[in-house]
Short mmCIF file of C-alpha atoms in Angstrom, two decimals:
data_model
loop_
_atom_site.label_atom_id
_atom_site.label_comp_id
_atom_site.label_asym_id
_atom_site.label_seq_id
_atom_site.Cartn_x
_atom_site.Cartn_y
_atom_site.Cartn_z
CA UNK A 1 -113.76 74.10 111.19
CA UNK A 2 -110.75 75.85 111.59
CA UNK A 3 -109.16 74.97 108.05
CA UNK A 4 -112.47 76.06 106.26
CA UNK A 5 -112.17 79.77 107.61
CA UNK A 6 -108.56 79.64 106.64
CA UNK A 7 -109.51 78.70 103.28
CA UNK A 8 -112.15 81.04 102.65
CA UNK A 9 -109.88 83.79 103.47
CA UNK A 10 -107.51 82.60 101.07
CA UNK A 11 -110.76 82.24 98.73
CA UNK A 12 -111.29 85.86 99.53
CA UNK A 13 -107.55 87.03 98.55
CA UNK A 14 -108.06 84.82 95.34
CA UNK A 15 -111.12 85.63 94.57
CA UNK A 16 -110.59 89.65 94.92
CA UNK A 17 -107.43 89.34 92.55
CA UNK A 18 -109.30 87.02 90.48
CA UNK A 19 -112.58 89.25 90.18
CA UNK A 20 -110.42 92.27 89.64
CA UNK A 21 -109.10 90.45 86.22
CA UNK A 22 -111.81 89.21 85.61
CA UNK A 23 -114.04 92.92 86.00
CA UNK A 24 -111.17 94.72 84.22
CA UNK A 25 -111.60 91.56 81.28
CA UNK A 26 -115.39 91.38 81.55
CA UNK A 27 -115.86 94.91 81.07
CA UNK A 28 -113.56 95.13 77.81
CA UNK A 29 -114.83 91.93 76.68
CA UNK A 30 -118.81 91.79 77.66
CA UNK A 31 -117.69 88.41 79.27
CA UNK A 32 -119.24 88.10 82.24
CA UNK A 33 -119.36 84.24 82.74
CA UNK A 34 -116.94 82.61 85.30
CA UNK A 35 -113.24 81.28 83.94
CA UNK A 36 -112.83 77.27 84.59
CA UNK A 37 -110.15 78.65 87.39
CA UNK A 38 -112.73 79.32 89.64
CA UNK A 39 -114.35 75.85 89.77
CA UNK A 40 -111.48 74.80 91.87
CA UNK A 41 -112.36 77.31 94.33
CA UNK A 42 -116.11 77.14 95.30
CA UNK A 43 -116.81 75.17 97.94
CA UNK A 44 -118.84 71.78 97.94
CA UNK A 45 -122.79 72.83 98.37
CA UNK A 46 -122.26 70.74 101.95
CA UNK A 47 -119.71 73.35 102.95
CA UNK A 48 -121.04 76.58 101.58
CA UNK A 49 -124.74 75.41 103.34
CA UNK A 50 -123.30 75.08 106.74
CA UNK A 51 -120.93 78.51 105.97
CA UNK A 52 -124.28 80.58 105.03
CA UNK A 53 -126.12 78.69 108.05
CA UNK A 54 -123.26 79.95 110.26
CA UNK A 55 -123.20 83.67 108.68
CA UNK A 56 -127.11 83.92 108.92
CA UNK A 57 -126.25 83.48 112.45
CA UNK A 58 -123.62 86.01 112.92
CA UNK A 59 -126.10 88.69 111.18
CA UNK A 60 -128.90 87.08 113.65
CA UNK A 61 -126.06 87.95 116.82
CA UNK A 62 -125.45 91.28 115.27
CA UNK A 63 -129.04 92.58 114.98
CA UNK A 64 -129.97 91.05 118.69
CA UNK A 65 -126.55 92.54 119.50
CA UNK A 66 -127.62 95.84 117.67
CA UNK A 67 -130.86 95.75 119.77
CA UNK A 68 -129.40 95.35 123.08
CA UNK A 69 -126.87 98.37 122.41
CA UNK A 70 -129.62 100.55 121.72
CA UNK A 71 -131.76 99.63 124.88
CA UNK A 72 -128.81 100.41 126.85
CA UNK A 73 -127.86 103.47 124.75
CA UNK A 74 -131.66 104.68 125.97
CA UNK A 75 -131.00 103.27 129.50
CA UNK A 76 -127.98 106.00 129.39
CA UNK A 77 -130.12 108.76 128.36
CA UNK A 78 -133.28 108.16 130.73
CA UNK A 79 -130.47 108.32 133.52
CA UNK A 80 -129.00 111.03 132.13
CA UNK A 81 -131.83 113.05 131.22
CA UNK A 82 -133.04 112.02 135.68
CA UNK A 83 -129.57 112.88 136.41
CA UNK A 84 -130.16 116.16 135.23
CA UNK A 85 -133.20 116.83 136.05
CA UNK A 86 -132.02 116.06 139.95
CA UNK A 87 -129.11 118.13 139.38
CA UNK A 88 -131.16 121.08 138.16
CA UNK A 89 -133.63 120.73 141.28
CA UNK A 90 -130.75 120.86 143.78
CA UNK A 91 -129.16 123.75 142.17
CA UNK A 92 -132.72 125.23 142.72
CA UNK A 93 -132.62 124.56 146.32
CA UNK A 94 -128.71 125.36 147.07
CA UNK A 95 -129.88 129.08 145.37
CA UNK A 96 -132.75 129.41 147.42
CA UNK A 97 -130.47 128.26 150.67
CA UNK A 98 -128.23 130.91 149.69
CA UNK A 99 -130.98 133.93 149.40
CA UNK A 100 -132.74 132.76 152.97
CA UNK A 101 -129.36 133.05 154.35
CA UNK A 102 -128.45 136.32 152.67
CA UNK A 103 -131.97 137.26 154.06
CA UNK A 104 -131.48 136.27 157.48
CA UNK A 105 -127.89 137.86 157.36
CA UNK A 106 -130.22 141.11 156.30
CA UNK A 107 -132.80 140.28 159.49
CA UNK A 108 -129.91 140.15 162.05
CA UNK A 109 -128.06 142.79 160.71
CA UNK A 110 -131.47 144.51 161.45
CA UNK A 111 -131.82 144.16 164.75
CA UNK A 112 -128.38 144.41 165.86
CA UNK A 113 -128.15 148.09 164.24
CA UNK A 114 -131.49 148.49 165.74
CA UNK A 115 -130.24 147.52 169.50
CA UNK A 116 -126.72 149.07 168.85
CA UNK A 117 -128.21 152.36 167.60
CA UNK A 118 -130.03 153.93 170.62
CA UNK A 119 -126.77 152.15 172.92
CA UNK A 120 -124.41 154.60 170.44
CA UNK A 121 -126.55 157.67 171.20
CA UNK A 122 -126.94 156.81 174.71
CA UNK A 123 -123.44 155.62 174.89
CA UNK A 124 -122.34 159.13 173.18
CA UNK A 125 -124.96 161.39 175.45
CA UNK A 126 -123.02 160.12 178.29
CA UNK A 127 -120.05 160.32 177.03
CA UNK A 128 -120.58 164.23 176.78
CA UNK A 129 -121.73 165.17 179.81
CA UNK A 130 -118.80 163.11 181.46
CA UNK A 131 -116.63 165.33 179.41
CA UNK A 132 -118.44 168.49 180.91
CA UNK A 133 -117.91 167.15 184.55
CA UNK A 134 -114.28 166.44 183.62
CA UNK A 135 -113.77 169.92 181.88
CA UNK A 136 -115.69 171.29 184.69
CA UNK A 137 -118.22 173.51 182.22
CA UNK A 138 -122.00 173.36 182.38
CA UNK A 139 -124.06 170.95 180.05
CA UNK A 140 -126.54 173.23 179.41
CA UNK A 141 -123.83 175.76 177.53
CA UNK A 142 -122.76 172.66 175.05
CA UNK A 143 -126.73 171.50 174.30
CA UNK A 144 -126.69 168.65 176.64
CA UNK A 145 -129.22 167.98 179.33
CA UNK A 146 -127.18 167.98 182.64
CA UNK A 147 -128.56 164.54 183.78
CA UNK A 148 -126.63 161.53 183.84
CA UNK A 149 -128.28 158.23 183.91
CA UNK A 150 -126.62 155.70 185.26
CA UNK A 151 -127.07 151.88 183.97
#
C-alpha cells in the first residue's frame, strides 16, 4: 500500500504541472481532451476502486469525526453556560453575606453606643462632682446635683 500513496503523490505533482499545460493549451486551443501522456499515469480500475473505497472512508471518518467534535463542542458550552450560572448564584450569596454582615456590624454598633452612651454621661456626671469635692466648691453653683452615686 505504501508505494501506491507514494505514487499518487507523484501523480498529483505530475498531474498539477501537467493540467496547468494542458489548461493554459486547452484554453488557447478549445482542446480539452486528454494528451496520450497521461495514459501512463491513471491507475488500473483495480487500483483507483480500492483508492476511492479507501477515500469514501476517510470522508466517512471525517464527518463521524466532524460529529463527535461538535457534541463535545456543545458538551463545553452546557458546562460552561452551568458553570456560569453557579458562578453567578454564589456571587449572589457572597453579596448578600457581605450586606448581613455590614448589617449586623450596624446592629452591634447599635447597642454598644446605646450601653456606652448613658455609662459616658454617668461616667462624666461623676466625674464633675468629684472635681467639685476636689476643688472644694459646691455642685449646686456649677449645675450639678450634689449626689454621688456610687456603683
Amino acid at each position: 500500500m505504501e508505494p501506491l500513496y507514494q505514487a499518487v503523490s507523484i501523480l498529483t505533482k505530475v498531474n498539477t504541472f501537467q493540467g496547468k499545460k494542458m489548461v493554459e493549451s486547452g484554453l488557447q486551443s478549445g482542446d480539452f481532451s486528454l494528451p496520450q501522456s497521461w495514459a501512463s499515469c491513471i491507475l488500473p480500475p483495480a487500483d483507483l476502486e480500492i483508492l476511492q473505497q479507501k477515500v469514501a472512508g476517510v470522508q466517512r471518518e471525517l464527518e463521524d469525526f466532524k460529529k463527535e467534535a461538535l457534541r463535545a463542542i456543545h458538551c463545553l458550552e452546557d458546562a460552561f453556560c452551568e458553570m456560569n450560572g453557579a458562578l453567578a448564584q454564589q456571587e449572589g450569596q457572597a453579596a448578600r453575606m457581605r450586606l448581613r454582615e455590614e448589617e449586623d456590624r450596624g446592629i452591634v454598633r447599635s447597642k454598644v453606643l446605646t450601653f456606652l452612651l448613658p455609662c459616658k454621661k454617668q461616667l462624666r456626671e461623676h466625674c464633675r462632682r468629684l472635681e467639685c469635692l476636689l476643688l472644694g466648691q459646691s455642685c449646686e453653683a456649677l449645675g450639678t446635683p450634689g449626689k454621688i452615686q456610687a456603683h
